XYZ file of C-alpha atoms in Angstrom:
717
model
C -26.651 0.157 245.550
C -23.024 0.916 244.983
C -21.861 4.067 243.303
C -20.310 4.025 239.872
C -16.597 4.738 239.746
C -16.148 5.909 236.165
C -15.265 9.414 235.085
C -18.437 10.033 233.118
C -21.752 8.417 233.654
C -25.342 8.079 232.658
C -27.186 9.153 235.748
C -29.620 6.319 236.293
C -29.329 3.663 238.942
C -29.134 -0.090 238.425
C -28.639 -2.787 241.006
C -28.670 -6.538 240.538
C -30.092 -7.295 243.944
C -29.185 -10.941 244.322
C -25.719 -10.778 242.831
C -23.971 -7.437 242.597
C -24.906 -3.789 242.749
C -23.765 -1.409 240.063
C -24.713 1.724 238.217
C -25.894 1.968 234.602
C -22.957 -0.008 233.332
C -20.256 -2.074 234.931
C -17.056 0.005 235.346
C -15.061 -3.110 236.131
C -15.407 -4.641 232.680
C -12.113 -4.671 230.799
C -11.661 -2.767 227.584
C -8.550 -4.792 226.778
C -8.820 -8.270 225.347
C -5.717 -9.680 227.030
C -3.738 -8.670 230.067
C -1.486 -6.220 228.281
C -2.949 -6.223 224.792
C -4.522 -2.944 223.795
C -7.526 -2.626 221.512
C -7.408 0.994 220.391
C -11.008 0.827 219.166
C -12.131 0.344 222.768
C -10.170 3.233 224.245
C -12.172 6.276 225.281
C -11.167 9.676 226.617
C -11.772 8.252 230.085
C -8.637 6.138 229.695
C -6.346 9.016 228.736
C -4.906 10.691 231.812
C -2.968 13.942 231.928
C 0.039 13.927 234.254
C 1.243 17.412 235.151
C 4.915 18.222 235.526
C 4.836 21.963 236.031
C 2.335 24.538 237.279
C 0.530 26.235 234.380
C -1.821 28.649 236.129
C 0.576 31.578 235.659
C 1.138 31.215 231.929
C -1.095 31.627 228.888
C -2.289 28.581 227.006
C -0.752 30.080 223.864
C 2.694 29.582 225.383
C 2.289 25.804 225.083
C 3.054 24.136 221.761
C 4.280 20.885 220.231
C 7.900 21.685 221.076
C 7.528 22.419 224.785
C 4.363 20.741 226.077
C 6.340 17.886 227.686
C 7.843 20.412 230.091
C 4.349 20.898 231.508
C 2.465 17.623 231.064
C 2.353 14.210 229.416
C -0.593 12.038 228.400
C -0.770 8.438 229.603
C -3.026 5.483 228.865
C -4.300 4.043 232.145
C -6.964 1.357 232.511
C -10.007 2.931 234.053
C -11.030 -0.080 236.107
C -7.745 -0.812 237.895
C -5.518 2.199 237.114
C -3.000 -0.034 235.357
C -0.586 2.044 233.290
C -0.390 0.741 229.701
C 1.454 3.721 228.271
C 4.475 1.565 227.415
C 2.369 -0.544 225.045
C 1.162 2.290 222.813
C 2.406 5.243 220.824
C 0.851 8.494 222.026
C 1.289 11.491 219.743
C 0.043 15.013 220.425
C -0.655 17.725 217.896
C -3.075 20.327 216.578
C -2.624 22.587 219.605
C -5.109 25.424 219.897
C -5.094 28.045 222.639
C -8.067 30.015 223.912
C -6.447 32.651 226.105
C -9.745 34.381 226.741
C -10.909 31.383 228.749
C -7.524 29.945 229.726
C -7.984 26.736 227.765
C -5.594 24.644 225.682
C -7.010 22.018 223.324
C -5.121 19.396 221.358
C -5.481 16.060 219.568
C -4.095 12.811 220.964
C -3.438 9.968 218.502
C -3.009 6.446 219.902
C -1.636 3.364 218.131
C -0.276 0.045 219.395
C 3.492 -0.358 219.500
C 4.711 -2.990 217.044
C 1.162 -3.185 215.721
C -0.454 -2.198 212.462
C 0.446 1.494 211.999
C -2.770 2.000 210.067
C -4.835 1.227 213.162
C -4.834 4.558 214.927
C -7.479 6.457 216.892
C -7.564 10.155 217.642
C -9.116 11.873 220.640
C -9.576 15.478 221.662
C -8.518 16.718 225.080
C -8.528 20.083 226.766
C -6.820 21.570 229.788
C -8.036 24.701 231.500
C -6.664 26.629 234.431
C -4.261 28.712 232.359
C -3.902 32.443 232.848
C -6.844 34.242 231.233
C -6.747 37.315 229.024
C -10.423 38.252 228.640
C -9.700 41.521 226.833
C -7.748 39.907 224.008
C -9.420 37.366 221.767
C -6.471 37.196 219.378
C -3.879 35.898 221.774
C -3.875 32.364 220.408
C -0.597 32.023 218.599
C -0.846 28.282 217.978
C -2.402 27.717 214.570
C -2.018 24.010 213.896
C -5.822 23.751 213.888
C -8.799 25.944 214.593
C -10.666 23.267 216.493
C -11.564 23.828 220.144
C -12.892 20.733 221.945
C -14.656 20.386 225.247
C -13.114 22.128 228.261
C -11.490 19.703 230.699
C -10.548 20.536 234.256
C -6.999 19.451 235.209
C -7.050 16.000 236.806
C -10.793 15.867 236.283
C -13.238 14.060 234.019
C -13.131 13.941 230.265
C -16.187 13.484 228.095
C -15.701 11.024 225.271
C -16.507 13.255 222.333
C -14.875 14.524 219.163
C -13.206 17.767 218.294
C -15.568 20.681 218.739
C -17.117 21.523 215.373
C -18.498 24.602 213.714
C -22.231 24.848 213.107
C -23.005 25.938 209.552
C -26.538 26.480 208.245
C -26.682 24.178 205.217
C -28.589 26.616 203.018
C -26.163 29.505 203.246
C -22.455 29.959 202.753
C -20.259 31.192 205.526
C -16.575 32.058 205.697
C -14.236 29.764 207.587
C -14.109 30.780 211.228
C -12.942 29.412 214.519
C -14.710 26.076 214.914
C -15.753 26.755 218.501
C -19.529 27.013 218.775
C -19.255 29.704 221.383
C -16.496 31.821 219.928
C -18.299 32.435 216.643
C -21.540 33.541 218.287
C -20.636 37.153 217.619
C -20.829 36.492 213.880
C -24.615 36.423 214.078
C -27.111 39.098 214.953
C -27.324 37.930 218.563
C -24.990 39.399 221.112
C -23.452 36.103 222.126
C -20.171 37.686 223.186
C -22.069 39.696 225.780
C -23.612 36.579 227.272
C -22.555 36.227 230.883
C -23.399 34.110 233.876
C -24.650 36.905 236.093
C -28.044 36.571 237.742
C -30.587 39.137 236.519
C -33.133 40.620 238.861
C -35.981 38.114 238.966
C -38.457 40.969 238.570
C -36.995 41.995 235.221
C -36.343 40.470 231.850
C -34.161 41.443 228.940
C -37.275 41.357 226.802
C -38.333 44.199 224.540
C -41.303 46.242 225.665
C -43.773 44.175 223.669
C -42.889 41.204 225.877
C -43.789 42.839 229.154
C -46.270 40.065 229.934
C -43.620 37.322 229.867
C -42.835 36.493 233.467
C -39.431 35.536 234.811
C -40.069 33.155 237.688
C -38.022 33.123 240.861
C -35.702 30.203 241.538
C -38.035 28.828 244.198
C -41.027 29.032 241.874
C -39.289 27.133 239.084
C -37.958 24.370 241.325
C -41.442 24.051 242.793
C -42.852 23.642 239.281
C -40.317 20.936 238.481
C -41.025 19.213 241.795
C -44.779 19.041 241.238
C -44.529 17.239 237.917
C -41.485 15.024 238.657
C -41.304 11.483 240.043
C -38.608 9.127 241.176
C -39.081 5.971 239.095
C -38.215 2.447 240.164
C -38.581 -0.692 238.031
C -38.449 -4.250 239.398
C -37.293 -6.745 236.791
C -36.798 -10.505 236.993
C -34.631 -12.435 234.550
C -34.642 -16.240 234.250
C -31.813 -17.417 232.014
C -29.246 -20.111 231.402
C -25.802 -18.925 232.439
C -23.306 -19.930 229.712
C -20.471 -19.798 232.225
C -21.679 -22.839 234.181
C -24.780 -23.965 232.201
C -26.968 -23.365 235.257
C -30.471 -21.895 235.217
C -30.464 -18.712 237.266
C -32.779 -15.921 238.277
C -31.605 -12.361 238.763
C -33.636 -9.568 240.334
C -32.908 -6.035 239.185
C -33.986 -2.728 240.697
C -33.446 0.256 238.398
C -33.951 3.910 239.244
C -34.404 7.092 237.277
C -36.388 10.309 237.250
C -39.463 11.030 235.133
C -41.842 13.944 234.653
C -45.424 14.256 233.489
C -45.473 15.007 229.778
C -49.143 14.377 229.020
C -52.192 12.588 230.404
C -55.665 11.259 229.691
C -58.582 11.500 232.081
C -61.454 9.083 231.738
C -64.741 10.639 230.643
C -66.591 7.918 232.551
C -64.600 7.962 235.788
C -62.771 11.182 236.761
C -60.479 9.216 239.080
C -58.956 7.165 236.272
C -55.872 8.611 234.592
C -53.448 7.353 232.012
C -50.157 9.151 232.590
C -47.493 9.723 229.953
C -44.159 10.213 231.684
C -40.970 11.373 229.984
C -37.606 9.950 230.998
C -34.309 8.935 229.403
C -34.035 6.144 226.877
C -31.339 4.585 229.040
C -33.848 4.511 231.914
C -36.715 3.193 229.785
C -34.515 0.448 228.335
C -34.513 -1.196 231.778
C -38.306 -1.609 231.449
C -38.951 -5.032 229.895
C -42.425 -6.019 228.669
C -43.128 -8.894 226.291
C -46.009 -6.874 224.839
C -44.323 -3.485 224.894
C -45.815 -1.058 222.403
C -42.624 0.537 221.078
C -40.328 -1.810 219.135
C -41.521 -5.007 220.849
C -38.931 -7.761 221.077
C -39.839 -10.689 218.838
C -36.451 -12.255 218.136
C -35.672 -13.724 221.576
C -37.181 -16.724 223.350
C -36.443 -15.399 226.827
C -36.245 -11.799 227.947
C -36.229 -10.120 231.357
C -39.671 -9.303 232.709
C -40.549 -6.163 234.637
C -42.964 -7.387 237.295
C -43.461 -4.191 239.278
C -42.708 -0.495 239.547
C -42.858 2.495 241.868
C -43.312 6.230 241.620
C -42.098 8.337 244.505
C -41.431 11.829 245.787
C -39.715 13.429 248.747
C -42.094 15.307 251.023
C -41.734 18.497 253.079
C -39.337 19.866 250.466
C -37.885 23.366 250.700
C -36.794 24.918 247.418
C -34.129 27.210 248.841
C -30.474 26.326 248.160
C -29.136 23.515 250.328
C -25.558 22.930 251.517
C -25.699 19.206 250.738
C -27.651 16.893 248.410
C -28.599 14.740 251.403
C -30.666 17.517 253.001
C -34.156 16.415 251.920
C -36.040 13.325 253.042
C -35.927 10.083 251.038
C -38.628 9.592 248.437
C -41.757 7.780 249.545
C -42.713 5.228 246.901
C -46.122 4.002 245.851
C -45.368 0.474 244.680
C -47.013 -2.217 242.608
C -45.074 -5.435 243.236
C -47.033 -8.574 244.022
C -43.930 -10.791 244.090
C -43.326 -10.798 247.859
C -39.916 -12.566 247.733
C -38.763 -9.908 245.270
C -40.166 -7.140 247.453
C -38.232 -8.479 250.423
C -35.031 -8.173 248.385
C -35.577 -4.484 247.588
C -32.969 -2.423 249.451
C -34.271 -0.047 252.123
C -37.899 -0.869 251.358
C -39.326 0.794 254.457
C -40.025 3.822 252.235
C -42.158 1.807 249.804
C -45.925 1.572 250.233
C -47.328 -1.356 248.306
C -50.735 -0.886 246.759
C -52.904 -3.280 244.796
C -53.528 -3.371 241.072
C -56.756 -1.492 241.842
C -54.563 1.588 242.349
C -51.605 1.237 240.022
C -53.592 -0.447 237.290
C -50.837 -1.344 234.852
C -47.089 -1.819 234.701
C -45.660 0.861 232.373
C -45.277 0.361 228.647
C -42.940 2.323 226.411
C -45.012 4.453 224.040
C -42.187 6.316 222.332
C -38.429 5.847 222.282
C -36.290 8.315 220.338
C -34.529 5.648 218.269
C -34.187 5.888 214.487
C -36.606 8.812 214.673
C -35.022 10.683 211.763
C -34.228 9.655 208.226
C -30.557 10.591 207.955
C -28.957 8.405 205.340
C -26.040 10.800 204.950
C -24.879 10.360 208.536
C -25.374 6.597 208.470
C -23.530 6.325 205.164
C -20.581 8.465 206.238
C -20.119 7.066 209.731
C -21.623 3.581 209.899
C -18.259 1.846 209.445
C -16.688 3.903 212.228
C -19.639 3.336 214.540
C -19.628 -0.384 213.795
C -15.947 -0.535 214.722
C -16.539 1.438 217.914
C -19.456 -0.777 218.925
C -17.678 -4.039 218.136
C -14.589 -3.158 220.137
C -16.603 -2.091 223.171
C -19.003 -5.027 222.998
C -16.355 -7.743 222.612
C -14.403 -6.436 225.567
C -17.404 -5.912 227.842
C -17.484 -2.129 227.694
C -21.265 -2.069 227.141
C -22.152 -4.796 229.628
C -24.109 -2.957 232.282
C -26.269 -1.124 229.759
C -28.076 -4.331 228.824
C -29.689 -6.783 231.253
C -29.301 -9.473 228.586
C -25.553 -9.345 229.175
C -25.902 -11.907 231.976
C -26.810 -14.538 229.378
C -23.904 -13.710 227.059
C -20.727 -15.752 226.933
C -17.400 -14.301 228.059
C -15.605 -16.102 225.247
C -14.136 -13.552 222.867
C -15.022 -15.475 219.710
C -18.605 -15.953 220.874
C -18.886 -12.256 221.630
C -17.426 -11.342 218.258
C -20.045 -13.466 216.499
C -22.781 -11.883 218.579
C -21.420 -8.404 217.848
C -21.545 -9.177 214.126
C -25.199 -10.161 214.510
C -25.984 -6.814 216.124
C -24.079 -5.007 213.372
C -26.103 -6.952 210.816
C -29.233 -5.498 212.427
C -27.678 -2.076 212.034
C -26.414 0.434 214.595
C -29.224 2.960 214.813
C -29.478 6.568 216.000
C -30.878 7.760 219.318
C -31.558 10.728 221.549
C -31.779 9.995 225.263
C -35.539 10.448 225.458
C -38.497 8.112 225.891
C -42.114 8.235 227.039
C -43.658 5.519 229.193
C -47.322 5.172 230.105
C -49.307 3.600 232.936
C -52.801 3.857 234.395
C -53.818 4.859 237.912
C -56.954 5.075 240.017
C -56.825 7.931 242.515
C -60.300 7.416 244.008
C -60.532 8.106 247.720
C -63.171 5.490 248.457
C -61.192 2.309 247.808
C -61.072 0.808 251.278
C -58.008 -1.010 252.507
C -57.421 -2.955 255.680
C -53.692 -2.497 255.179
C -52.611 0.820 256.734
C -49.494 1.067 254.547
C -51.564 0.512 251.417
C -53.901 3.270 252.595
C -50.939 5.632 252.971
C -49.768 4.641 249.509
C -53.197 5.396 248.038
C -53.221 8.882 249.558
C -49.693 9.554 248.323
C -50.587 8.404 244.819
C -53.549 10.768 244.658
C -51.408 13.711 245.711
C -48.568 12.840 243.332
C -50.881 12.598 240.330
C -52.997 15.678 241.035
C -49.943 17.858 241.710
C -48.346 16.806 238.423
C -51.563 17.328 236.461
C -52.047 20.748 238.034
C -48.546 21.871 237.053
C -48.897 20.616 233.494
C -52.194 22.497 233.200
C -50.485 25.628 234.505
C -47.671 25.328 231.981
C -50.207 25.548 229.149
C -51.264 28.964 230.446
C -47.625 30.074 230.519
C -47.071 28.953 226.935
C -50.021 31.047 225.773
C -48.551 34.231 227.249
C -48.074 36.718 224.368
C -44.445 37.086 223.356
C -43.163 33.886 224.959
C -39.542 33.291 223.956
C -38.249 30.520 221.681
C -41.696 29.021 221.270
C -43.412 28.638 217.902
C -46.508 26.726 219.026
C -48.296 28.311 222.011
C -50.583 25.289 222.238
C -47.691 23.106 223.401
C -45.996 24.082 226.681
C -42.473 23.120 225.608
C -39.718 25.248 224.116
C -39.356 24.058 220.535
C -36.404 26.183 219.405
C -33.086 24.822 220.612
C -30.485 27.280 221.763
C -27.707 26.310 219.325
C -30.126 27.198 216.519
C -30.816 30.585 218.086
C -27.498 32.098 217.068
C -28.234 31.752 213.352
C -31.670 33.387 213.571
C -32.737 37.020 213.237
C -36.257 36.369 214.514
C -37.061 38.774 217.364
C -39.057 36.011 219.040
C -35.790 34.173 219.585
C -33.407 35.360 222.266
C -29.880 34.177 222.879
C -29.525 36.461 225.891
C -32.234 34.558 227.734
C -30.751 31.092 227.608
C -27.993 31.349 230.172
C -29.697 29.360 232.922
C -30.901 25.777 233.119
C -32.944 24.692 236.139
C -32.573 20.961 236.809
C -33.822 18.833 239.695
C -34.528 15.170 240.231
C -33.990 12.142 242.440
C -30.366 10.975 242.634
C -29.305 8.273 245.054
C -27.582 9.530 248.198
C -25.439 7.254 250.368
C -26.231 7.492 254.066
C -26.386 5.330 257.183
C -29.595 3.563 258.183
C -30.767 2.633 261.682
C -28.460 -0.419 261.651
C -25.474 1.821 260.862
C -25.214 0.347 257.363
C -24.715 2.419 254.235
C -27.817 2.517 252.052
C -28.573 4.415 248.869
C -31.693 6.549 249.220
C -33.207 8.604 246.444
C -33.884 12.201 247.431
C -35.009 15.439 245.843
C -31.924 17.416 244.775
C -31.721 20.701 242.834
C -28.812 22.073 240.826
C -28.509 25.131 243.073
C -26.526 23.655 245.968
C -25.047 26.447 248.056
C -23.884 27.053 251.586
C -25.828 30.324 251.429
C -29.600 29.694 251.604
C -30.272 33.136 250.107
C -28.125 32.688 247.010
C -29.680 32.742 243.539
C -28.907 30.314 240.752
C -26.164 31.926 238.709
C -25.882 31.475 234.967
C -24.761 27.952 234.144
C -24.862 27.921 230.344
C -22.285 30.226 228.833
C -21.303 30.645 225.214
C -18.461 28.132 225.465
C -20.885 25.346 226.387
C -23.402 25.899 223.597
C -24.035 23.148 221.133
C -21.611 20.527 222.332
C -21.590 17.537 220.039
C -21.437 13.855 220.794
C -21.975 12.215 217.466
C -18.627 11.122 216.065
C -17.536 8.856 218.904
C -20.400 9.379 221.327
C -22.174 6.929 223.586
C -23.689 3.651 222.421
C -26.978 2.571 223.989
C -28.892 -0.705 223.936
C -32.658 -0.809 223.610
C -34.854 -3.855 222.964
C -32.048 -6.098 221.726
C -30.527 -3.553 219.350
C -27.783 -0.955 219.725
C -27.913 2.727 218.855
C -25.378 5.522 218.519
C -25.944 8.921 220.079
C -27.170 11.504 217.602
C -26.897 15.242 217.352
C -26.242 18.077 219.747
C -25.961 17.784 223.483
C -25.570 20.625 225.965
C -23.250 20.982 228.924
C -24.364 22.915 231.979
C -22.187 24.114 234.845
C -22.461 22.935 238.459
C -25.158 20.414 237.630
C -23.721 16.916 237.866
C -26.535 15.341 239.840
C -25.772 11.766 240.757
C -27.121 8.331 239.739
C -30.910 8.244 239.796
C -31.393 11.741 238.370
C -31.372 10.563 234.749
C -34.496 11.754 232.987
C -34.922 14.975 234.979
C -36.613 17.816 233.145
C -34.668 20.999 232.288
C -36.581 24.274 232.773
C -35.994 27.813 231.580
C -36.438 30.844 233.803
C -39.745 31.438 232.009
C -41.192 28.282 233.549
C -41.214 25.942 230.536
C -39.292 22.729 229.795
C -36.722 22.709 227.024
C -34.504 19.698 227.702
C -34.011 16.369 229.413
C -31.041 15.691 231.673
C -29.098 12.480 231.047
C -25.623 12.541 232.562
C -22.712 14.374 234.059
C -19.047 14.452 234.835
C -17.791 12.657 237.911
C -14.546 13.525 239.651
C -14.922 10.585 242.017
C -15.439 12.782 245.065
C -17.564 11.245 247.824
C -18.570 14.732 248.922
C -21.953 15.307 247.279
C -21.538 19.070 247.241
C -18.170 18.820 245.487
C -19.400 16.183 243.041
C -22.307 18.330 241.886
C -19.992 21.210 240.968
C -18.991 19.264 237.862
C -20.862 19.756 234.598
C -24.092 18.031 233.735
C -25.317 17.176 230.245
C -28.771 17.304 228.668
C -30.513 16.893 225.317
C -32.824 19.487 223.789
C -36.432 18.497 223.202
C -36.248 19.980 219.717
C -33.754 21.169 217.134
C -35.435 23.770 214.990
C -32.964 23.855 212.101
C -31.232 21.308 209.977
C -27.597 21.789 210.853
C -24.259 20.788 209.457
C -21.105 20.373 211.503
C -17.605 20.714 210.106
C -14.551 19.475 211.915
C -11.101 18.047 211.309
C -9.801 14.830 212.803
C -6.863 12.485 212.322
C -7.176 8.711 212.391
C -5.958 5.539 210.669
C -2.664 6.121 208.861
C -3.245 9.774 207.996
C -0.696 12.326 209.148
C -2.976 15.217 208.240
C -6.359 16.095 209.706
C -9.257 15.065 207.483
C -12.225 17.333 206.961
C -15.568 15.868 207.986
C -19.136 17.004 207.930
C -21.956 15.683 210.062
C -25.533 16.349 209.121
C -28.065 16.845 211.943
C -31.690 16.822 210.852
C -34.257 19.156 212.385
C -36.525 17.343 214.826
C -39.074 17.792 217.586
C -39.269 14.913 220.056
C -42.700 15.976 221.319
C -44.454 16.774 218.046
C -42.702 16.140 214.748
C -45.858 16.056 212.634
C -45.158 19.326 210.791
C -43.117 17.943 207.907
C -42.470 21.425 206.531
C -40.340 22.007 209.638
C -39.151 18.445 210.181
C -39.183 16.834 206.720
C -36.907 13.943 207.643
C -38.320 13.135 211.066
C -40.062 9.772 211.028
C -41.366 9.504 214.587
C -42.133 11.603 217.655
C -44.215 11.285 220.798
C -47.323 12.596 219.040
C -46.898 10.275 216.060
C -46.347 7.269 218.330
C -49.294 8.359 220.485
C -51.543 8.393 217.437
C -50.662 4.771 216.703
C -50.973 3.763 220.346
C -54.418 5.297 220.784
C -55.549 3.554 217.616
C -55.206 0.326 219.612
C -57.596 1.850 222.182
C -60.353 2.644 219.701
C -62.951 1.113 222.023
C -62.310 3.812 224.631
C -64.511 6.880 224.799
C -61.503 9.052 225.674
C -59.984 9.567 222.234
C -57.233 12.119 222.774
C -54.910 13.428 225.476
C -54.616 16.724 227.302
C -51.927 17.981 224.908
C -53.304 16.348 221.785
C -57.118 16.125 221.761
C -56.758 15.126 218.108
C -53.443 13.211 217.892
């Protein structure tokens, strides 16, 4: 499987075995309709490159303004796929400079329009440059006042996340004076000491808890990574697609292998046979969307004659893992997969399949089904009304020009003709561009009995591995319930559910002593990214290995704080990512969180995010990519995850320029409160329409003949 070459990526793996290998989407698709014709609706921040003219590390960001910025840098439009410079074909205007001298960051807005084109067709993007001289003792050093917006921090010559100007979070039920729109810089306005938040590592034997929380344990780094390891799996789906290729009118068959990471969210254990389990595994939506079942439970596809078919799957883990910091992501052994795939020709196509142990359908009893996908899970008519036209335009431009190709296996059956694609895009728009969070729950059944004989020694190994994988995950989930019931547990309103249900961006507006902003500065993340290495034939293969976000050349180092105040509550809603799922497209919704030094590579999508108190609070879905082939260097970039819950309805305010406006326009984005695990309390989540528990209730209703009525987490769904 080849590595993706884009700046920013969803961290799953996708390879079309018989044709071409790629990551989650094809970076070689053009976002321009003709050779030198620019479609501004398809441009993302990835295509805007900063070219430096003069060193800026010895000056303050506040010394840069509209009049002199060209002495230090210029912004160019360069095609991401082939580095072709198209700057001469567009007008690029900079403005709204804002300096953050405390952190050495300069932010500004870039407006792009086509030369000799319609001047009303203009798109605006936010960029940041860091590396300026810092003045940590002076928060009032920003002399530029064209805007108060402060977008995402961008390393010089390094990746840019396609997202809007950084907004201000405002509780909708209370008034608040206008302040700096940076989510981190206004933390001091609340009752929490956000300005004192640092990245230093506290003694693992202590907490910053008040005395009445003495029972709340802070786990060591090794303990937390061990917890994550026990309940996590490397996932692999094997999908076959028979279709008629419109390019040559030939019937073809493609074989896809997709990879991601999942973790045990919930389970059922048979009351009749203690060796039978139904597992509920959480992963990303963009991982689950590569799972194709004609009878899928969640949003089954009923408007297509032919769809891809997932004919097998694997769960795997690395063994003999050490949880101390490693100097390289390739340190651990490749995952060993327990595999259900009866299609032998397909199995023979699977890359590097010596680490797969095929078992029969007496072991892995079912191919997974999607039980819950976080799509259109909130009723937010305000957001759809205010932004549907912009999202439709964004989707249409990207779809027509192939920018969404690799996210959808159906793309192979689509025409390359622009008019055909435009008609198809209009059909998708007619369905409606929905809302999504990158979260889904899949389910499958296993038999871990020890007395199923097998004459096949590899199948016997696979059976033993499966038993260990399942029992370890179940044991850790059971243990997490005990942790959640510890008196005084932070940021947790329901001790019966072992998941943090108060998101950190909501913490800063709360005065509840059970909520702590000072205890959110670390995110523990680990999963199964693909690592390139040489096999016995001296050929490069991509093997999925256990990797933690604490890479270090010092095996005794501790994970330092990786969530600081400037990374809280990052937003990707205005021009965020678009995701396909079951023949419909969705736009990213709500808050997302950046985390330092945590850009695990392709295959890690879906990894759980843990707090230092040993409980999950997020799901990892992507990261920045500088293009470095050095795994240690690549992981030093930022990762991105979604919270499992947002405890408060939130409103974002920001300014942005687009179309023919010369002045920034004020916008508001509404974000409804939600809980992806359990949104049944409508006093807390009045506009949430679906969650895992609500979907589970409907799913188990189809299993009414079973004696096992509930799950471990929800005995009464």
